[in-house]
Short mmCIF file of C-alpha atoms in Angstrom, two decimals:
data_model
loop_
_atom_site.label_atom_id
_atom_site.label_comp_id
_atom_site.label_asym_id
_atom_site.label_seq_id
_atom_site.Cartn_x
_atom_site.Cartn_y
_atom_site.Cartn_z
CA UNK A 173 4.27 -39.50 3.79
CA UNK A 174 7.43 -38.74 1.97
CA UNK A 175 5.73 -35.82 -0.04
CA UNK A 176 4.21 -34.46 3.20
CA UNK A 177 7.69 -34.56 4.91
CA UNK A 178 9.22 -32.82 1.81
CA UNK A 179 6.55 -30.18 1.94
CA UNK A 180 7.27 -29.51 5.66
CA UNK A 181 10.97 -29.21 4.92
CA UNK A 182 10.29 -26.66 2.15
CA UNK A 183 8.19 -24.59 4.49
CA UNK A 184 10.84 -24.57 7.27
CA UNK A 185 13.34 -23.54 4.57
CA UNK A 186 11.11 -20.72 3.40
CA UNK A 187 11.09 -19.18 6.88
CA UNK A 188 14.77 -18.36 6.54
CA UNK A 189 14.61 -16.76 3.13
CA UNK A 190 14.57 -12.96 2.98
CA UNK A 191 12.24 -11.86 0.09
CA UNK A 192 12.03 -8.05 -0.26
CA UNK A 193 9.06 -6.63 -2.17
CA UNK A 194 8.95 -3.36 -4.14
CA UNK A 195 7.11 -0.27 -3.09
CA UNK A 196 3.56 0.45 -4.22
CA UNK A 197 0.85 1.39 -4.98
CA UNK A 198 2.56 3.98 -7.21
CA UNK A 199 2.92 7.55 -5.97
CA UNK A 200 -0.04 8.71 -7.66
CA UNK A 201 -2.37 6.17 -6.11
CA UNK A 202 -0.94 7.05 -2.68
CA UNK A 203 -1.77 10.61 -3.36
CA UNK A 204 -5.34 9.74 -4.22
CA UNK A 205 -5.72 7.75 -0.88
CA UNK A 206 -4.41 10.79 1.01
CA UNK A 207 -6.80 13.06 -0.91
CA UNK A 208 -9.70 10.64 -0.14
CA UNK A 209 -8.86 10.79 3.54
CA UNK A 210 -8.79 14.57 3.36
CA UNK A 211 -12.11 14.81 1.52
CA UNK A 212 -13.77 12.42 3.97
CA UNK A 213 -12.48 14.31 7.07
CA UNK A 214 -13.56 17.54 5.46
CA UNK A 215 -17.09 16.15 5.40
CA UNK A 216 -17.32 14.25 8.49
CA UNK A 217 -14.70 15.68 11.07
CA UNK A 218 -13.55 19.08 9.70
CA UNK A 219 -12.65 20.20 13.23
CA UNK A 220 -9.80 17.63 13.11
CA UNK A 221 -8.20 19.11 9.98
CA UNK A 222 -6.39 22.06 11.53
CA UNK A 223 -4.69 19.77 14.01
CA UNK A 224 -3.47 17.46 11.30
CA UNK A 225 -2.31 20.37 9.07
CA UNK A 226 -0.50 21.98 11.86
CA UNK A 227 1.46 18.77 12.56
CA UNK A 228 2.23 18.17 8.88
CA UNK A 229 3.65 21.64 8.52
CA UNK A 230 6.26 20.62 11.12
CA UNK A 231 7.57 17.97 8.87
CA UNK A 232 11.32 18.38 7.94
CA UNK A 233 10.40 18.53 4.26
CA UNK A 234 7.73 21.13 4.52
CA UNK A 235 9.53 24.48 4.34
CA UNK A 236 12.14 23.68 1.83
CA UNK A 237 10.22 21.25 -0.43
CA UNK A 238 6.53 20.84 -0.02
CA UNK A 239 5.64 24.61 0.49
CA UNK A 240 7.41 25.68 -2.61
CA UNK A 241 5.69 22.96 -4.57
CA UNK A 242 2.25 23.96 -3.37
CA UNK A 243 3.01 27.65 -4.02
CA UNK A 244 4.03 26.88 -7.64
CA UNK A 245 0.63 25.27 -8.39
CA UNK A 246 -1.39 28.30 -7.46
CA UNK A 247 -3.93 26.28 -5.54
CA UNK A 248 -6.67 27.63 -3.33
CA UNK A 249 -6.17 27.26 0.33
CA UNK A 250 -8.42 24.17 0.65
CA UNK A 251 -6.58 22.62 -2.34
CA UNK A 252 -3.26 23.30 -0.87
CA UNK A 253 -4.42 21.59 2.33
CA UNK A 254 -5.53 18.55 0.43
CA UNK A 255 -2.31 18.54 -1.62
CA UNK A 256 -0.35 18.44 1.74
CA UNK A 257 -2.25 15.17 2.51
CA UNK A 258 -1.08 13.89 -0.99
CA UNK A 259 2.55 14.78 -0.41
CA UNK A 260 2.48 13.14 3.02
CA UNK A 261 0.90 9.96 1.64
CA UNK A 262 3.64 9.55 -0.98
CA UNK A 263 6.65 10.78 0.98
CA UNK A 264 7.81 7.34 2.20
CA UNK A 265 8.26 6.37 -1.43
CA UNK A 266 9.88 9.65 -2.26
CA UNK A 267 12.71 9.06 0.26
CA UNK A 268 13.48 5.54 -0.97
CA UNK A 269 17.13 5.34 -1.82
CA UNK A 270 17.55 9.09 -1.31
CA UNK A 271 17.19 9.67 2.53
CA UNK A 272 18.72 6.82 4.36
CA UNK A 273 17.64 8.24 7.72
CA UNK A 274 13.93 8.15 6.90
CA UNK A 275 13.86 5.26 4.40
CA UNK A 276 12.69 1.95 5.92
CA UNK A 277 12.35 -0.62 3.07
CA UNK A 278 10.84 -3.50 5.04
CA UNK A 279 8.18 -1.38 6.55
CA UNK A 280 6.27 -1.36 3.32
CA UNK A 281 5.23 -5.04 3.28
CA UNK A 282 4.86 -8.34 5.08
CA UNK A 283 5.55 -11.69 3.32
CA UNK A 284 2.91 -14.12 4.24
CA UNK A 285 3.86 -17.46 2.72
CA UNK A 286 2.05 -18.47 -0.41
CA UNK A 287 3.52 -21.67 -1.77
CA UNK A 288 0.62 -23.29 -3.51
CA UNK A 289 2.74 -26.16 -5.03
CA UNK A 290 3.32 -27.35 -1.45
CA UNK A 291 -0.27 -26.58 -0.35
CA UNK A 292 0.98 -23.74 1.85
CA UNK A 293 -0.90 -20.34 2.36
CA UNK A 294 -0.03 -19.07 5.83
CA UNK A 295 -1.11 -15.85 7.41
CA UNK A 296 -0.10 -16.76 10.90
CA UNK A 297 3.61 -16.42 10.15
CA UNK A 298 5.72 -14.54 7.66
CA UNK A 299 9.14 -14.77 6.05
CA UNK A 300 11.83 -12.84 8.03
CA UNK A 301 12.57 -9.56 6.22
CA UNK A 302 13.12 -7.12 9.14
CA UNK A 303 10.42 -4.94 10.76
CA UNK A 304 7.19 -5.52 8.79
CA UNK A 305 4.43 -3.25 7.81
CA UNK A 306 2.48 -4.45 10.96
CA UNK A 307 5.32 -3.47 13.37
CA UNK A 308 5.87 -0.19 11.53
CA UNK A 309 2.26 0.78 11.73
CA UNK A 310 2.03 0.07 15.39
CA UNK A 311 5.28 1.95 16.04
CA UNK A 312 4.02 5.12 14.25
CA UNK A 313 0.56 5.02 15.82
CA UNK A 314 2.30 4.96 19.16
CA UNK A 315 4.54 7.91 18.18
CA UNK A 316 1.50 9.86 16.92
CA UNK A 317 -0.24 9.53 20.16
CA UNK A 318 2.82 10.19 22.40
CA UNK A 319 4.39 13.51 23.58
CA UNK A 320 7.11 13.68 20.96
CA UNK A 321 7.63 16.86 19.03
CA UNK A 322 5.29 17.62 16.18
CA UNK A 323 8.10 17.22 13.80
CA UNK A 324 8.42 13.49 14.77
CA UNK A 325 4.60 13.23 14.70
CA UNK A 326 4.62 14.51 11.20
CA UNK A 327 6.91 11.79 10.11
CA UNK A 328 4.78 9.17 11.81
CA UNK A 329 1.68 10.63 10.16
CA UNK A 330 3.29 10.22 6.67
CA UNK A 331 4.04 6.62 7.43
CA UNK A 332 0.58 5.91 8.68
CA UNK A 333 -0.88 7.54 5.52
CA UNK A 334 1.37 5.49 3.35
CA UNK A 335 1.22 2.10 5.19
CA UNK A 336 -2.53 2.26 5.20
CA UNK A 337 -2.25 2.41 1.45
CA UNK A 338 0.42 -0.29 1.09
CA UNK A 339 -1.45 -2.90 3.19
CA UNK A 340 -4.36 -2.72 0.89
CA UNK A 341 -2.19 -3.61 -2.10
CA UNK A 342 -2.38 -7.44 -2.29
CA UNK A 343 1.13 -7.90 -3.47
CA UNK A 344 2.42 -6.21 -0.27
CA UNK A 345 1.24 -9.20 1.83
CA UNK A 346 2.31 -12.28 -0.04
CA UNK A 347 5.49 -14.08 -1.15
CA UNK A 348 4.71 -16.45 -4.07
CA UNK A 349 7.23 -19.40 -3.94
CA UNK A 350 7.43 -22.27 -6.15
CA UNK A 351 9.48 -24.05 -8.91
CA UNK A 352 9.71 -20.88 -11.04
CA UNK A 353 10.40 -18.67 -7.94
CA UNK A 354 12.36 -20.80 -5.45
CA UNK A 355 13.22 -17.68 -3.57
CA UNK A 356 9.92 -15.84 -4.10
CA UNK A 357 8.65 -13.49 -6.92
CA UNK A 358 9.49 -10.41 -4.93
CA UNK A 359 5.94 -9.22 -4.63
CA UNK A 360 5.27 -9.81 -8.25
CA UNK A 361 8.31 -7.95 -9.54
CA UNK A 362 9.70 -11.20 -11.03
CA UNK A 363 6.40 -12.29 -12.29
CA UNK A 364 6.76 -11.25 -16.05
CA UNK A 365 3.56 -10.53 -17.97
CA UNK A 366 2.29 -8.75 -20.96
CA UNK A 367 -1.01 -6.90 -21.24
CA UNK A 368 -1.37 -8.05 -24.87
CA UNK A 369 0.70 -10.05 -27.42
CA UNK A 370 2.05 -6.92 -28.99
CA UNK A 371 2.76 -5.20 -25.61
CA UNK A 372 6.24 -4.90 -23.91
CA UNK A 373 7.11 -7.28 -21.15
CA UNK A 374 6.44 -5.78 -17.73
CA UNK A 375 5.81 -7.38 -14.23
CA UNK A 376 2.72 -8.15 -12.17
CA UNK A 377 3.65 -5.65 -9.48
CA UNK A 378 4.07 -2.78 -11.85
CA UNK A 379 0.77 -3.52 -13.47
CA UNK A 380 -1.00 -3.48 -10.15
CA UNK A 381 0.87 -0.31 -9.06
CA UNK A 382 -0.33 1.73 -11.98
CA UNK A 383 -3.58 0.17 -12.80
CA UNK A 384 -5.73 3.10 -11.50
CA UNK A 385 -3.63 6.16 -11.94
CA UNK A 386 -0.35 7.17 -13.59
CA UNK A 387 -0.37 10.91 -13.39
CA UNK A 388 0.91 12.21 -10.07
CA UNK A 389 -0.43 15.77 -10.39
CA UNK A 390 -2.85 17.30 -7.99
CA UNK A 391 -5.95 17.28 -10.21
CA UNK A 392 -5.52 13.63 -11.25
CA UNK A 393 -5.27 12.43 -7.58
CA UNK A 394 -8.11 14.67 -6.44
CA UNK A 395 -10.33 13.42 -9.26
CA UNK A 396 -9.70 9.70 -8.46
CA UNK A 397 -10.36 10.35 -4.81
CA UNK A 398 -13.68 12.08 -5.65
CA UNK A 399 -14.60 9.15 -8.03
CA UNK A 400 -13.77 6.56 -5.30
CA UNK A 401 -16.07 8.20 -2.69
CA UNK A 402 -18.84 8.45 -5.25
CA UNK A 403 -18.47 4.86 -6.44
CA UNK A 404 -18.02 3.29 -2.96
CA UNK A 405 -20.14 4.45 -0.21
CA UNK A 406 -19.42 3.27 3.39
CA UNK A 407 -22.59 1.13 3.31
CA UNK A 408 -21.06 -0.82 0.27
CA UNK A 409 -17.94 -1.61 2.32
CA UNK A 410 -18.91 -3.79 5.32
CA UNK A 411 -15.18 -4.57 5.88
CA UNK A 412 -14.97 -0.97 7.42
CA UNK A 413 -16.33 -2.41 10.56
CA UNK A 414 -13.00 -4.09 11.35
CA UNK A 415 -10.31 -1.48 12.38
CA UNK A 416 -7.56 -3.98 12.80
CA UNK A 417 -4.41 -3.70 10.52
CA UNK A 418 -3.71 -7.43 10.86
CA UNK A 419 -7.24 -8.24 9.50
CA UNK A 420 -6.56 -5.78 6.57
CA UNK A 421 -3.38 -7.59 5.76
CA UNK A 422 -5.06 -10.94 5.82
CA UNK A 423 -7.85 -9.55 3.52
CA UNK A 424 -5.13 -8.51 1.00
CA UNK A 425 -3.40 -11.84 1.35
CA UNK A 426 -6.54 -13.56 0.36
CA UNK A 427 -7.09 -11.25 -2.60
CA UNK A 428 -3.47 -12.06 -3.69
CA UNK A 429 -4.26 -15.75 -3.75
CA UNK A 430 -7.77 -15.63 -5.21
CA UNK A 431 -7.57 -12.68 -7.65
CA UNK A 432 -3.88 -11.59 -8.26
CA UNK A 433 -2.46 -15.04 -8.86
CA UNK A 434 -5.88 -16.71 -9.55
CA UNK A 435 -5.22 -19.55 -7.17
CA UNK A 436 -1.95 -20.26 -8.97
CA UNK A 437 -3.44 -20.46 -12.39
CA UNK A 438 -1.97 -17.22 -13.75
CA UNK A 439 1.00 -18.04 -15.78
CA UNK A 440 4.36 -16.07 -15.49
CA UNK A 441 6.57 -15.59 -18.47
CA UNK A 442 10.43 -15.60 -18.83
CA UNK A 443 12.69 -12.70 -17.97
CA UNK A 444 12.51 -11.46 -21.56
CA UNK A 445 9.10 -12.57 -22.72
CA UNK A 446 6.10 -12.06 -20.40
CA UNK A 447 3.13 -14.24 -20.46
CA UNK A 448 0.01 -12.50 -21.84
CA UNK A 449 -2.65 -11.80 -19.22
CA UNK A 450 -5.96 -13.67 -19.64
CA UNK A 451 -8.47 -11.65 -21.62
CA UNK A 452 -10.70 -11.03 -18.63
CA UNK A 453 -7.97 -10.35 -16.14
CA UNK A 454 -7.91 -6.56 -16.24
CA UNK A 455 -11.74 -6.16 -16.19
CA UNK A 456 -11.86 -8.64 -13.20
CA UNK A 457 -9.20 -7.15 -11.02
CA UNK A 458 -9.58 -3.44 -11.65
CA UNK A 459 -12.87 -3.25 -9.53
CA UNK A 460 -11.04 -4.99 -6.86
CA UNK A 461 -8.10 -2.56 -6.88
CA UNK A 462 -10.60 0.28 -6.84
CA UNK A 463 -12.43 -1.20 -3.78
CA UNK A 464 -9.04 -1.65 -1.99
CA UNK A 465 -8.14 1.98 -2.64
CA UNK A 466 -11.56 3.13 -1.25
CA UNK A 467 -11.19 0.98 1.82
CA UNK A 468 -7.68 2.49 2.31
CA UNK A 469 -8.98 5.98 2.14
CA UNK A 470 -11.91 5.57 4.48
CA UNK A 471 -9.91 3.49 6.94
CA UNK A 472 -7.14 6.08 7.03
CA UNK A 473 -9.70 8.79 7.86
CA UNK A 474 -11.22 6.64 10.54
CA UNK A 475 -7.88 5.86 12.10
CA UNK A 476 -6.97 9.61 12.23
CA UNK A 477 -10.15 10.34 13.98
CA UNK A 478 -9.62 7.55 16.44
CA UNK A 479 -5.97 8.54 17.28
CA UNK A 480 -6.26 12.39 17.33
CA UNK A 481 -9.83 13.26 18.36
CA UNK A 482 -9.07 13.32 22.07
#
C-alpha cells in the first residue's frame, strides 16, 4: 500500500511539471511528407491542387522567400508546385526562434505520461505544457474551413501539414519520467546514445529525427516520398481508416513505449557518454519510422480532401 501511495503521489506531481520537447521529424522528413501528400493528391484528387496552391501563394513568406527559392532551382512547374508543399510542411520549424509571431513551441507535441518505474502509461491525460498538438490541429483546421483571408488560411495549412507529420513521430507524444529523468527526458533529447562504440554521443530524438533523410534538397525529399508510396500502399495500412488525430497520437505513444524505449529496456547513457544502441535497434525501428511517415503523407492528403473538397 505504501508503494502504491508513493506512485500516486509521483503521478500527481508529474501533472505539474512542464516538459518541453524538441521539434521533429527533421525538416527534410517533413518535406518528404509534404511531397507525398502532393503526389497522392496529384493522382487521386488533382482538381484540389489549384485551390491549395492558390492559398499557399498568399502565405506571408511566399513572395520574398519561397518564390525566389523555387526560381533558383530551375524546376518545372509541377516540381515547383510540389516544392511549395515541401516548404509549407517545414515552415513551422523554420520559424522556430526567428519569428516570434508565428512560432508556437508547444504546438508541436503532447506529453502523455510514460513513467514505467511507477507503472504509469497514460494517454487519457498529459503534462501541462501550454496548447498541445491536439489543440493546435483543431484550431488550424477550423481556420482553414472558415471565412478568414487566404493569407491566414495559408498559415493554417502549413501548420496542418507540419503537425500531421509531428504527431506520427513517437517522441512527440510521450514524456519518459523516472530516476534518471525525474523531470522527463524532453522527448528523447536528454536520452544519450551512440550508434556504435566508436560513434560520437548523440540523443535519441536526434537519431529518430534524421533516421530516414538528412538532405533537405528538393530531389532527396521527392525521392523519399516516391519510395514511401511505392513501399506502403493504402491496403497495407489499415490504420488509415481512422481519421482522428487523438487516435494517431495514441498510436505514436504506444510505439514510443514498445519500440522507441523498448518497454523501458533501452539504456540511456550519461551526458558525455551515450549508451550504445542494441545491435538490432536500427534495423527494427527504421521500418516503423518509414511506416509512420507513409501514414502521415496519406493522412495529410485525406485530411485536405475532407476539409477543402466542398
